[in-house]
Amino acid sequence: MSERVITPRSRGFLFLDSHPAGCERLVQDMWQAAPSPTHVPDDAPVALIVGSSAGYGLAATIAGLARTGIRGIGVCFEKAPTERRTATAGWYRTAATAELARRHGHEMVFLNGDAFSDGMKDQVADVLRRRFGRLDHLIYSVAAPRRTDPETGVTYASVLKPIGEAYRTKTLVFDGAGAPEVKEVETPPAEDDDIEQTVAVMGGADWERWVNHLADRGLLADGFSTAALSYIGSPLTDGIYRQGTIGAAKTELEATARALDERLHKLVGGRAVTSVNGAAVTQSSTAIPGIALYVGLLRGALGEGMVPPIAQLADLWDQLTGVRALETDEDGRVRLDGWELNSAVQAAVTERWESATTETITRLADLDWFHGEVQRLYGFAVPGIDYTAPTATQVPWPDATV
């Protein structure tokens, strides 16, 4: 098995390699941080998590296993290790999650491939039918730049653009030596079919296709529930996020939830909701102008008061499984972001935002935390790991034999 010392090399917030031991320890720490189970179900619920290897999807998988005792299937799209490069961080996180699930007696299958394809949906349906019977819960958490429609073969590409006019905002960057800089950037407005393309990738089309695919095969259990993970965010980032092309996709996602909710209620007495999560450092969020600055300032204002994804998703599982009542807002959304969007927190962050410059940023934002979170996405800066020691990179994908 190939072993080597892996050091962090990055281009901005994108790292070229990931650290297997760091990814493994990160998963173990998330498992330990999950709230303890409130009860042990007689028959563990069967769950499907689409987008199970990163961000909130990873948190949903680990919280579901550690808190709720789920069994089922995780779907993600990760690259294997090669002789020259490590695997993607999600590959190593999935291997670690599978091992913890096995060790704790949870039957969990992980499938690697294009979640947008009907081939993957067929594969999941086959595993469900042969191994688990029917599905109780589906968590949808996919963040991808492109999607190919399986019916038409057309490939759509999403963009991060405002709608109507150019958007100018502060953003946070780090120079080659790691020094922070606050600068202003301008993003041109969406044009031509930018909105349509983004909605086709990030809206509700694929989520609905998953539900329909499994429903048509009679694989949804009575009382089946599904949640698509989403984000609204602060007024400080509204122009590029909720009022931009991504926001148009999120609006369509919520419309899909309402349509699915009505259909599932009639079909199996089920539910469909969007779950609005609070801010976190993720691989997708760091690509959005202004988000890195906002999250760093939010951490500066709240410190340990920030609610981590694992706790948020444990809350969602409690609501989906009936540990406590499912609570939705007037638009039918489960809100896990109240800690972030309450008026006192937003006032504190807004004050910091307005004062943020290259000269003041180190006292207004928790940059050590933010920089560490970015590194931890790839398995670096994880406490307890000796990064001077060689580590095995050829970690196999979890056995999915059925």
mmCIF file of C-alpha atoms in Angstrom:
data_model
loop_
_atom_site.group_PDB
_atom_site.id
_atom_site.type_symbol
_atom_site.label_atom_id
_atom_site.label_comp_id
_atom_site.label_asym_id
_atom_site.label_seq_id
_atom_site.Cartn_x
_atom_site.Cartn_y
_atom_site.Cartn_z
ATOM 1 C CA MET A 1 0.000 0.000 0.000
ATOM 2 C CA SER A 2 1.456 3.381 -1.068
ATOM 3 C CA GLU A 3 2.492 5.677 1.790
ATOM 4 C CA ARG A 4 3.864 9.186 1.603
ATOM 5 C CA VAL A 5 3.996 12.464 3.453
ATOM 6 C CA ILE A 6 1.231 14.748 2.221
ATOM 7 C CA THR A 7 1.559 18.495 2.609
ATOM 8 C CA PRO A 8 -1.180 21.019 1.838
ATOM 9 C CA ARG A 9 -0.884 22.645 -1.575
ATOM 10 C CA SER A 10 -3.624 25.003 -2.639
ATOM 11 C CA ARG A 11 -4.821 27.496 -5.212
ATOM 12 C CA GLY A 12 -6.901 29.904 -3.196
ATOM 13 C CA PHE A 13 -9.447 27.819 -1.274
ATOM 14 C CA LEU A 14 -8.945 24.771 -3.535
ATOM 15 C CA PHE A 15 -6.476 22.131 -2.330
ATOM 16 C CA LEU A 16 -4.727 19.828 -4.797
ATOM 17 C CA ASP A 17 -4.474 16.811 -2.452
ATOM 18 C CA SER A 18 -6.287 15.560 0.627
ATOM 19 C CA HIS A 19 -5.009 13.795 3.728
ATOM 20 C CA PRO A 20 -6.496 10.328 4.388
ATOM 21 C CA ALA A 21 -5.699 10.204 8.117
ATOM 22 C CA GLY A 22 -6.988 13.736 8.639
ATOM 23 C CA CYS A 23 -10.233 12.948 6.806
ATOM 24 C CA GLU A 24 -10.669 9.811 8.899
ATOM 25 C CA ARG A 25 -10.119 11.671 12.181
ATOM 26 C CA LEU A 26 -12.508 14.422 11.095
ATOM 27 C CA VAL A 27 -15.272 11.858 10.524
ATOM 28 C CA GLN A 28 -14.553 10.272 13.900
ATOM 29 C CA ASP A 29 -14.760 13.684 15.577
ATOM 30 C CA MET A 30 -18.081 14.439 13.873
ATOM 31 C CA TRP A 31 -19.454 11.090 15.026
ATOM 32 C CA GLN A 32 -18.383 11.844 18.601
ATOM 33 C CA ALA A 33 -19.933 15.323 18.383
ATOM 34 C CA ALA A 34 -23.336 14.011 17.269
ATOM 35 C CA PRO A 35 -25.939 14.213 20.056
ATOM 36 C CA SER A 36 -26.546 10.879 21.772
ATOM 37 C CA PRO A 37 -29.570 8.866 20.620
ATOM 38 C CA THR A 38 -32.765 9.719 22.469
ATOM 39 C CA HIS A 39 -34.184 6.288 21.760
ATOM 40 C CA VAL A 40 -33.249 3.097 19.936
ATOM 41 C CA PRO A 41 -35.879 2.228 17.314
ATOM 42 C CA ASP A 42 -37.074 -1.364 17.157
ATOM 43 C CA ASP A 43 -36.690 -1.288 13.385
ATOM 44 C CA ALA A 44 -33.971 1.068 12.151
ATOM 45 C CA PRO A 45 -35.295 3.453 9.488
ATOM 46 C CA VAL A 46 -34.010 3.037 5.955
ATOM 47 C CA ALA A 47 -32.513 6.229 4.565
ATOM 48 C CA LEU A 48 -30.984 7.399 1.308
ATOM 49 C CA ILE A 49 -28.602 10.366 1.404
ATOM 50 C CA VAL A 50 -27.826 11.778 -2.033
ATOM 51 C CA GLY A 51 -24.624 13.784 -1.671
ATOM 52 C CA SER A 52 -23.339 11.916 1.373
ATOM 53 C CA SER A 53 -19.599 12.673 1.308
ATOM 54 C CA ALA A 54 -19.255 16.393 1.980
ATOM 55 C CA GLY A 55 -20.736 19.384 3.745
ATOM 56 C CA TYR A 56 -24.257 19.089 5.064
ATOM 57 C CA GLY A 57 -24.769 15.796 3.250
ATOM 58 C CA LEU A 58 -21.895 14.269 5.206
ATOM 59 C CA ALA A 59 -23.341 15.720 8.410
ATOM 60 C CA ALA A 60 -26.725 14.221 7.519
ATOM 61 C CA THR A 61 -25.127 10.817 6.992
ATOM 62 C CA ILE A 62 -23.123 10.818 10.227
ATOM 63 C CA ALA A 63 -25.925 12.333 12.340
ATOM 64 C CA GLY A 64 -28.358 9.817 10.870
ATOM 65 C CA LEU A 65 -26.099 6.926 11.778
ATOM 66 C CA ALA A 66 -24.883 8.131 15.192
ATOM 67 C CA ARG A 67 -28.109 9.718 16.482
ATOM 68 C CA THR A 68 -30.963 8.012 14.642
ATOM 69 C CA GLY A 69 -29.463 4.608 13.886
ATOM 70 C CA ILE A 70 -30.350 4.667 10.203
ATOM 71 C CA ARG A 71 -29.394 1.993 7.710
ATOM 72 C CA GLY A 72 -29.446 2.428 3.978
ATOM 73 C CA ILE A 73 -27.515 4.020 1.134
ATOM 74 C CA GLY A 74 -25.214 6.990 0.618
ATOM 75 C CA VAL A 75 -24.584 8.303 -2.896
ATOM 76 C CA CYS A 76 -21.699 10.577 -3.876
ATOM 77 C CA PHE A 77 -19.289 11.275 -6.721
ATOM 78 C CA GLU A 78 -15.608 11.043 -5.727
ATOM 79 C CA LYS A 79 -12.293 10.385 -7.448
ATOM 80 C CA ALA A 80 -10.118 7.395 -6.561
ATOM 81 C CA PRO A 81 -6.447 7.747 -5.639
ATOM 82 C CA THR A 82 -3.838 7.423 -8.376
ATOM 83 C CA GLU A 83 -0.111 6.882 -8.282
ATOM 84 C CA ARG A 84 0.479 10.650 -8.435
ATOM 85 C CA ARG A 85 -2.490 12.116 -6.611
ATOM 86 C CA THR A 86 -4.497 11.324 -3.533
ATOM 87 C CA ALA A 87 -8.180 10.562 -3.741
ATOM 88 C CA THR A 88 -10.627 13.383 -3.172
ATOM 89 C CA ALA A 89 -11.341 14.150 0.462
ATOM 90 C CA GLY A 90 -14.865 12.770 0.081
ATOM 91 C CA TRP A 91 -13.448 9.387 -0.911
ATOM 92 C CA TYR A 92 -11.526 9.138 2.356
ATOM 93 C CA ARG A 93 -14.423 10.532 4.411
ATOM 94 C CA THR A 94 -16.742 7.934 2.912
ATOM 95 C CA ALA A 95 -14.343 5.093 3.715
ATOM 96 C CA ALA A 96 -14.110 6.330 7.315
ATOM 97 C CA THR A 97 -17.894 6.722 7.628
ATOM 98 C CA ALA A 98 -18.453 3.216 6.296
ATOM 99 C CA GLU A 99 -15.993 1.770 8.803
ATOM 100 C CA LEU A 100 -17.669 3.549 11.719
ATOM 101 C CA ALA A 101 -21.086 2.389 10.525
ATOM 102 C CA ARG A 102 -19.822 -1.206 10.338
ATOM 103 C CA ARG A 103 -18.220 -0.965 13.752
ATOM 104 C CA HIS A 104 -21.478 0.271 15.302
ATOM 105 C CA GLY A 105 -23.587 -2.365 13.579
ATOM 106 C CA HIS A 106 -25.298 -0.160 10.973
ATOM 107 C CA GLU A 107 -25.903 -1.618 7.527
ATOM 108 C CA MET A 108 -24.838 1.168 5.170
ATOM 109 C CA VAL A 109 -23.983 0.893 1.476
ATOM 110 C CA PHE A 110 -22.057 3.633 -0.329
ATOM 111 C CA LEU A 111 -22.309 4.028 -4.099
ATOM 112 C CA ASN A 112 -19.960 6.204 -6.118
ATOM 113 C CA GLY A 113 -21.228 7.779 -9.325
ATOM 114 C CA ASP A 114 -23.257 10.496 -11.013
ATOM 115 C CA ALA A 115 -26.342 11.154 -8.880
ATOM 116 C CA PHE A 116 -27.970 12.977 -11.801
ATOM 117 C CA SER A 117 -27.960 9.852 -13.977
ATOM 118 C CA ASP A 118 -30.812 7.368 -14.262
ATOM 119 C CA GLY A 119 -28.194 4.622 -14.084
ATOM 120 C CA MET A 120 -27.382 5.573 -10.501
ATOM 121 C CA LYS A 121 -31.087 5.797 -9.661
ATOM 122 C CA ASP A 122 -31.572 2.291 -11.070
ATOM 123 C CA GLN A 123 -28.623 1.017 -9.026
ATOM 124 C CA VAL A 124 -30.028 2.526 -5.825
ATOM 125 C CA ALA A 125 -33.481 1.112 -6.536
ATOM 126 C CA ASP A 126 -31.974 -2.332 -7.048
ATOM 127 C CA VAL A 127 -30.048 -2.196 -3.750
ATOM 128 C CA LEU A 128 -33.124 -0.929 -1.925
ATOM 129 C CA ARG A 129 -35.315 -3.703 -3.293
ATOM 130 C CA ARG A 130 -32.859 -6.517 -2.587
ATOM 131 C CA ARG A 131 -31.344 -5.359 0.669
ATOM 132 C CA PHE A 132 -33.697 -3.049 2.517
ATOM 133 C CA GLY A 133 -37.219 -3.424 1.141
ATOM 134 C CA ARG A 134 -38.614 0.100 1.230
ATOM 135 C CA LEU A 135 -37.312 3.595 1.898
ATOM 136 C CA ASP A 136 -38.363 5.713 4.885
ATOM 137 C CA HIS A 137 -36.328 8.886 4.317
ATOM 138 C CA LEU A 138 -34.460 10.635 1.518
ATOM 139 C CA ILE A 139 -32.047 13.517 2.184
ATOM 140 C CA TYR A 140 -31.020 15.411 -0.940
ATOM 141 C CA SER A 141 -27.798 17.449 -0.684
ATOM 142 C CA VAL A 142 -26.149 17.840 -4.060
ATOM 143 C CA ALA A 143 -23.935 20.801 -4.992
ATOM 144 C CA ALA A 144 -22.512 20.425 -8.490
ATOM 145 C CA PRO A 145 -21.507 22.872 -11.217
ATOM 146 C CA ARG A 146 -23.080 20.877 -14.061
ATOM 147 C CA ARG A 147 -25.941 18.460 -14.662
ATOM 148 C CA THR A 148 -26.787 16.366 -17.704
ATOM 149 C CA ASP A 149 -30.500 15.795 -18.165
ATOM 150 C CA PRO A 150 -30.944 12.007 -18.564
ATOM 151 C CA GLU A 151 -33.951 12.441 -20.866
ATOM 152 C CA THR A 152 -32.557 14.999 -23.321
ATOM 153 C CA GLY A 153 -28.812 14.528 -22.925
ATOM 154 C CA VAL A 154 -28.433 18.303 -22.575
ATOM 155 C CA THR A 155 -25.738 19.415 -20.103
ATOM 156 C CA TYR A 156 -26.498 22.510 -18.047
ATOM 157 C CA ALA A 157 -23.907 24.652 -16.211
ATOM 158 C CA SER A 158 -24.699 26.784 -13.182
ATOM 159 C CA VAL A 159 -23.311 30.283 -12.623
ATOM 160 C CA LEU A 160 -22.902 32.511 -9.558
ATOM 161 C CA LYS A 161 -24.328 35.802 -10.807
ATOM 162 C CA PRO A 162 -26.710 38.526 -9.639
ATOM 163 C CA ILE A 163 -29.937 39.150 -11.526
ATOM 164 C CA GLY A 164 -30.697 42.502 -13.163
ATOM 165 C CA GLU A 165 -27.511 44.439 -12.532
ATOM 166 C CA ALA A 166 -23.885 43.950 -11.556
ATOM 167 C CA TYR A 167 -23.219 43.192 -7.895
ATOM 168 C CA ARG A 168 -20.362 44.732 -5.988
ATOM 169 C CA THR A 169 -19.380 43.334 -2.607
ATOM 170 C CA LYS A 170 -16.556 42.956 -0.156
ATOM 171 C CA THR A 171 -14.786 39.636 -0.207
ATOM 172 C CA LEU A 172 -11.962 37.911 1.663
ATOM 173 C CA VAL A 173 -8.850 36.552 -0.029
ATOM 174 C CA PHE A 174 -5.480 35.314 1.194
ATOM 175 C CA ASP A 175 -2.215 36.089 -0.562
ATOM 176 C CA GLY A 176 0.509 33.536 -1.278
ATOM 177 C CA ALA A 177 1.894 33.928 2.244
ATOM 178 C CA GLY A 178 -1.537 33.441 3.799
ATOM 179 C CA ALA A 179 -2.067 37.102 4.733
ATOM 180 C CA PRO A 180 -5.735 38.158 4.603
ATOM 181 C CA GLU A 181 -6.991 40.938 2.355
ATOM 182 C CA VAL A 182 -10.438 42.496 2.182
ATOM 183 C CA LYS A 183 -11.171 43.750 -1.296
ATOM 184 C CA GLU A 184 -14.160 44.665 -3.413
ATOM 185 C CA VAL A 185 -15.168 42.562 -6.386
ATOM 186 C CA GLU A 186 -17.828 43.125 -8.991
ATOM 187 C CA THR A 187 -19.810 40.283 -10.546
ATOM 188 C CA PRO A 188 -21.584 40.965 -13.856
ATOM 189 C CA PRO A 189 -25.314 40.212 -14.053
ATOM 190 C CA ALA A 190 -26.837 37.050 -15.455
ATOM 191 C CA GLU A 191 -27.472 37.111 -19.180
ATOM 192 C CA ASP A 192 -28.930 34.937 -21.914
ATOM 193 C CA ASP A 193 -29.997 31.627 -20.310
ATOM 194 C CA ASP A 194 -27.831 31.862 -17.161
ATOM 195 C CA ILE A 195 -30.857 31.676 -14.859
ATOM 196 C CA GLU A 196 -32.420 28.750 -16.720
ATOM 197 C CA GLN A 197 -29.121 26.868 -16.709
ATOM 198 C CA THR A 198 -28.582 27.405 -12.979
ATOM 199 C CA VAL A 199 -32.126 26.366 -12.119
ATOM 200 C CA ALA A 200 -31.703 23.219 -14.232
ATOM 201 C CA VAL A 201 -28.624 22.257 -12.174
ATOM 202 C CA MET A 202 -29.494 23.457 -8.671
ATOM 203 C CA GLY A 203 -33.281 23.536 -8.651
ATOM 204 C CA GLY A 204 -35.647 20.703 -7.839
ATOM 205 C CA ALA A 205 -35.612 18.706 -11.081
ATOM 206 C CA ASP A 206 -33.217 15.986 -9.979
ATOM 207 C CA TRP A 207 -34.662 15.734 -6.453
ATOM 208 C CA GLU A 208 -38.114 15.235 -7.942
ATOM 209 C CA ARG A 209 -36.708 12.702 -10.391
ATOM 210 C CA TRP A 210 -35.255 10.682 -7.496
ATOM 211 C CA VAL A 211 -38.576 10.627 -5.655
ATOM 212 C CA ASN A 212 -40.547 9.737 -8.785
ATOM 213 C CA HIS A 213 -38.050 7.041 -9.761
ATOM 214 C CA LEU A 214 -38.394 5.274 -6.415
ATOM 215 C CA ALA A 215 -42.134 5.879 -6.112
ATOM 216 C CA ASP A 216 -42.776 4.377 -9.556
ATOM 217 C CA ARG A 217 -41.018 1.207 -8.387
ATOM 218 C CA GLY A 218 -43.101 0.955 -5.235
ATOM 219 C CA LEU A 219 -40.109 1.552 -2.953
ATOM 220 C CA LEU A 220 -41.488 4.331 -0.737
ATOM 221 C CA ALA A 221 -42.651 3.220 2.703
ATOM 222 C CA ASP A 222 -45.843 4.517 4.290
ATOM 223 C CA GLY A 223 -45.084 7.871 5.896
ATOM 224 C CA PHE A 224 -42.002 8.386 3.700
ATOM 225 C CA SER A 225 -40.375 11.797 4.174
ATOM 226 C CA THR A 226 -37.824 13.674 2.103
ATOM 227 C CA ALA A 227 -35.852 16.870 2.675
ATOM 228 C CA ALA A 228 -33.698 18.875 0.282
ATOM 229 C CA LEU A 229 -30.992 20.843 2.080
ATOM 230 C CA SER A 230 -30.889 24.562 1.312
ATOM 231 C CA TYR A 231 -29.659 27.941 2.513
ATOM 232 C CA ILE A 232 -31.066 31.468 2.652
ATOM 233 C CA GLY A 233 -28.353 33.441 4.405
ATOM 234 C CA SER A 234 -27.899 36.999 5.514
ATOM 235 C CA PRO A 235 -29.088 40.220 3.867
ATOM 236 C CA LEU A 236 -25.366 41.011 3.594
ATOM 237 C CA THR A 237 -24.970 38.323 0.908
ATOM 238 C CA ASP A 238 -28.474 38.570 -0.529
ATOM 239 C CA GLY A 239 -27.460 40.229 -3.803
ATOM 240 C CA ILE A 240 -25.254 37.336 -4.936
ATOM 241 C CA TYR A 241 -27.125 34.563 -3.158
ATOM 242 C CA ARG A 242 -30.872 34.668 -2.556
ATOM 243 C CA GLN A 243 -31.503 37.396 -5.140
ATOM 244 C CA GLY A 244 -29.077 35.918 -7.646
ATOM 245 C CA THR A 245 -29.118 32.918 -9.961
ATOM 246 C CA ILE A 246 -28.646 30.555 -7.006
ATOM 247 C CA GLY A 247 -31.657 32.146 -5.330
ATOM 248 C CA ALA A 248 -33.763 31.511 -8.443
ATOM 249 C CA ALA A 249 -32.771 27.851 -8.183
ATOM 250 C CA LYS A 250 -33.633 27.769 -4.461
ATOM 251 C CA THR A 251 -37.055 29.310 -5.167
ATOM 252 C CA GLU A 252 -37.701 26.576 -7.721
ATOM 253 C CA LEU A 253 -36.494 23.983 -5.219
ATOM 254 C CA GLU A 254 -39.066 25.218 -2.703
ATOM 255 C CA ALA A 255 -41.808 25.070 -5.325
ATOM 256 C CA THR A 256 -40.764 21.486 -6.035
ATOM 257 C CA ALA A 257 -41.028 20.706 -2.325
ATOM 258 C CA ARG A 258 -44.611 21.960 -2.199
ATOM 259 C CA ALA A 259 -45.588 19.898 -5.244
ATOM 260 C CA LEU A 260 -43.863 16.774 -3.893
ATOM 261 C CA ASP A 261 -45.419 17.285 -0.470
ATOM 262 C CA GLU A 262 -48.906 17.281 -1.949
ATOM 263 C CA ARG A 263 -48.194 14.218 -4.077
ATOM 264 C CA LEU A 264 -46.544 12.223 -1.287
ATOM 265 C CA HIS A 265 -49.330 13.021 1.168
ATOM 266 C CA LYS A 266 -51.816 11.407 -1.220
ATOM 267 C CA LEU A 267 -49.528 8.544 -2.219
ATOM 268 C CA VAL A 268 -48.081 7.283 1.088
ATOM 269 C CA GLY A 269 -49.109 9.801 3.723
ATOM 270 C CA GLY A 270 -45.670 11.330 3.317
ATOM 271 C CA ARG A 271 -43.952 14.700 3.513
ATOM 272 C CA ALA A 272 -41.509 16.754 1.420
ATOM 273 C CA VAL A 273 -39.737 19.837 2.773
ATOM 274 C CA THR A 274 -36.724 21.991 2.196
ATOM 275 C CA SER A 275 -34.415 22.293 5.195
ATOM 276 C CA VAL A 276 -32.791 25.715 5.502
ATOM 277 C CA ASN A 277 -29.436 25.271 7.215
ATOM 278 C CA GLY A 278 -27.236 27.828 8.904
ATOM 279 C CA ALA A 279 -23.878 29.033 7.625
ATOM 280 C CA ALA A 280 -20.834 26.775 7.514
ATOM 281 C CA VAL A 281 -17.541 26.551 5.651
ATOM 282 C CA THR A 282 -18.034 24.143 2.756
ATOM 283 C CA GLN A 283 -16.248 23.511 -0.522
ATOM 284 C CA SER A 284 -19.138 25.045 -2.455
ATOM 285 C CA SER A 285 -19.673 28.084 -0.210
ATOM 286 C CA THR A 286 -16.069 29.293 -0.443
ATOM 287 C CA ALA A 287 -16.564 29.839 -4.190
ATOM 288 C CA ILE A 288 -19.286 32.468 -3.666
ATOM 289 C CA PRO A 289 -18.095 36.107 -3.487
ATOM 290 C CA GLY A 290 -18.552 37.566 -0.004
ATOM 291 C CA ILE A 291 -19.471 34.302 1.713
ATOM 292 C CA ALA A 292 -15.994 33.637 3.111
ATOM 293 C CA LEU A 293 -15.856 37.136 4.607
ATOM 294 C CA TYR A 294 -19.363 36.823 6.021
ATOM 295 C CA VAL A 295 -18.738 33.441 7.670
ATOM 296 C CA GLY A 296 -15.457 34.629 9.177
ATOM 297 C CA LEU A 297 -17.221 37.681 10.643
ATOM 298 C CA LEU A 298 -20.106 35.523 11.859
ATOM 299 C CA ARG A 299 -17.650 33.327 13.732
ATOM 300 C CA GLY A 300 -15.971 36.443 15.106
ATOM 301 C CA ALA A 301 -19.309 37.626 16.474
ATOM 302 C CA LEU A 302 -20.598 34.278 17.753
ATOM 303 C CA GLY A 303 -17.505 32.254 18.591
ATOM 304 C CA GLU A 304 -18.564 28.851 19.888
ATOM 305 C CA GLY A 305 -22.174 29.993 19.561
ATOM 306 C CA MET A 306 -22.117 28.904 15.910
ATOM 307 C CA VAL A 307 -24.140 25.719 15.556
ATOM 308 C CA PRO A 308 -22.128 23.101 13.628
ATOM 309 C CA PRO A 309 -23.694 21.126 10.766
ATOM 310 C CA ILE A 310 -23.705 17.874 12.770
ATOM 311 C CA ALA A 311 -25.971 19.449 15.428
ATOM 312 C CA GLN A 312 -28.237 21.022 12.818
ATOM 313 C CA LEU A 313 -28.715 17.739 10.980
ATOM 314 C CA ALA A 314 -29.350 15.856 14.220
ATOM 315 C CA ASP A 315 -32.191 18.323 14.759
ATOM 316 C CA LEU A 316 -33.527 17.600 11.272
ATOM 317 C CA TRP A 317 -33.412 13.838 11.855
ATOM 318 C CA ASP A 318 -35.328 14.285 15.110
ATOM 319 C CA GLN A 319 -38.062 16.102 13.208
ATOM 320 C CA LEU A 320 -38.184 13.661 10.301
ATOM 321 C CA THR A 321 -38.362 10.606 12.576
ATOM 322 C CA GLY A 322 -40.913 12.009 15.021
ATOM 323 C CA VAL A 323 -38.653 12.473 18.051
ATOM 324 C CA ARG A 324 -40.204 15.919 18.003
ATOM 325 C CA ALA A 325 -42.801 17.536 15.782
ATOM 326 C CA LEU A 326 -41.859 18.667 12.288
ATOM 327 C CA GLU A 327 -41.823 22.460 12.418
ATOM 328 C CA THR A 328 -42.071 24.512 9.227
ATOM 329 C CA ASP A 329 -42.396 28.210 8.439
ATOM 330 C CA GLU A 330 -45.156 29.831 6.392
ATOM 331 C CA ASP A 331 -43.442 28.625 3.199
ATOM 332 C CA GLY A 332 -43.221 25.012 4.371
ATOM 333 C CA ARG A 333 -39.498 25.122 5.154
ATOM 334 C CA VAL A 334 -37.774 23.560 8.164
ATOM 335 C CA ARG A 335 -35.620 26.336 9.618
ATOM 336 C CA LEU A 336 -32.319 25.302 11.188
ATOM 337 C CA ASP A 337 -30.823 28.796 10.776
ATOM 338 C CA GLY A 338 -32.554 30.723 13.553
ATOM 339 C CA TRP A 339 -29.320 30.998 15.545
ATOM 340 C CA GLU A 340 -27.705 32.774 12.569
ATOM 341 C CA LEU A 341 -30.495 35.057 11.366
ATOM 342 C CA ASN A 342 -31.842 36.444 14.633
ATOM 343 C CA SER A 343 -31.736 40.237 14.663
ATOM 344 C CA ALA A 344 -29.078 40.630 17.373
ATOM 345 C CA VAL A 345 -26.604 38.357 15.577
ATOM 346 C CA GLN A 346 -27.190 40.003 12.213
ATOM 347 C CA ALA A 347 -26.769 43.465 13.733
ATOM 348 C CA ALA A 348 -23.422 42.426 15.228
ATOM 349 C CA VAL A 349 -22.204 40.909 11.961
ATOM 350 C CA THR A 350 -23.399 43.917 9.942
ATOM 351 C CA GLU A 351 -21.439 46.270 12.180
ATOM 352 C CA ARG A 352 -18.328 44.158 11.648
ATOM 353 C CA TRP A 353 -18.969 43.948 7.895
ATOM 354 C CA GLU A 354 -19.166 47.718 7.540
ATOM 355 C CA SER A 355 -15.908 48.135 9.472
ATOM 356 C CA ALA A 356 -14.034 45.316 7.706
ATOM 357 C CA THR A 357 -10.866 46.348 5.874
ATOM 358 C CA THR A 358 -7.544 44.651 5.318
ATOM 359 C CA GLU A 359 -6.257 46.534 8.358
ATOM 360 C CA THR A 360 -9.157 45.618 10.688
ATOM 361 C CA ILE A 361 -10.128 42.131 9.537
ATOM 362 C CA THR A 362 -7.925 40.204 11.969
ATOM 363 C CA ARG A 363 -9.743 41.663 14.993
ATOM 364 C CA LEU A 364 -13.251 41.471 13.478
ATOM 365 C CA ALA A 365 -13.239 37.940 12.046
ATOM 366 C CA ASP A 366 -11.974 34.652 13.445
ATOM 367 C CA LEU A 367 -9.545 34.014 10.614
ATOM 368 C CA ASP A 368 -7.603 31.286 12.387
ATOM 369 C CA TRP A 369 -10.832 29.318 12.713
ATOM 370 C CA PHE A 370 -11.878 30.057 9.119
ATOM 371 C CA HIS A 371 -8.509 29.122 7.644
ATOM 372 C CA GLY A 372 -8.479 25.952 9.708
ATOM 373 C CA GLU A 373 -11.991 25.039 8.557
ATOM 374 C CA VAL A 374 -10.963 25.408 4.915
ATOM 375 C CA GLN A 375 -7.948 23.139 5.497
ATOM 376 C CA ARG A 376 -10.073 20.598 7.373
ATOM 377 C CA LEU A 377 -12.278 20.233 4.287
ATOM 378 C CA TYR A 378 -9.287 18.372 2.835
ATOM 379 C CA GLY A 379 -8.113 16.622 6.005
ATOM 380 C CA PHE A 380 -5.463 19.133 7.058
ATOM 381 C CA ALA A 381 -5.215 21.081 10.340
ATOM 382 C CA VAL A 382 -7.033 18.274 12.167
ATOM 383 C CA PRO A 383 -5.878 18.011 15.798
ATOM 384 C CA GLY A 384 -4.094 14.782 16.677
ATOM 385 C CA ILE A 385 -2.679 14.065 13.215
ATOM 386 C CA ASP A 386 1.083 13.928 12.621
ATOM 387 C CA TYR A 387 1.440 15.546 9.211
ATOM 388 C CA THR A 388 5.165 14.763 9.074
ATOM 389 C CA ALA A 389 4.463 11.011 9.071
ATOM 390 C CA PRO A 390 3.791 9.004 5.898
ATOM 391 C CA THR A 391 0.169 7.964 5.421
ATOM 392 C CA ALA A 392 -1.465 5.375 3.171
ATOM 393 C CA THR A 393 -3.215 6.967 0.198
ATOM 394 C CA GLN A 394 -4.559 3.844 -1.562
ATOM 395 C CA VAL A 395 -7.659 3.485 0.592
ATOM 396 C CA PRO A 396 -10.271 1.203 -1.029
ATOM 397 C CA TRP A 397 -13.882 2.225 -1.584
ATOM 398 C CA PRO A 398 -16.245 0.561 0.926
ATOM 399 C CA ASP A 399 -17.457 -2.856 -0.200
ATOM 400 C CA ALA A 400 -20.996 -2.548 -1.603
ATOM 401 C CA THR A 401 -21.482 -6.259 -2.320
ATOM 402 C CA VAL A 402 -25.158 -7.210 -2.208
#
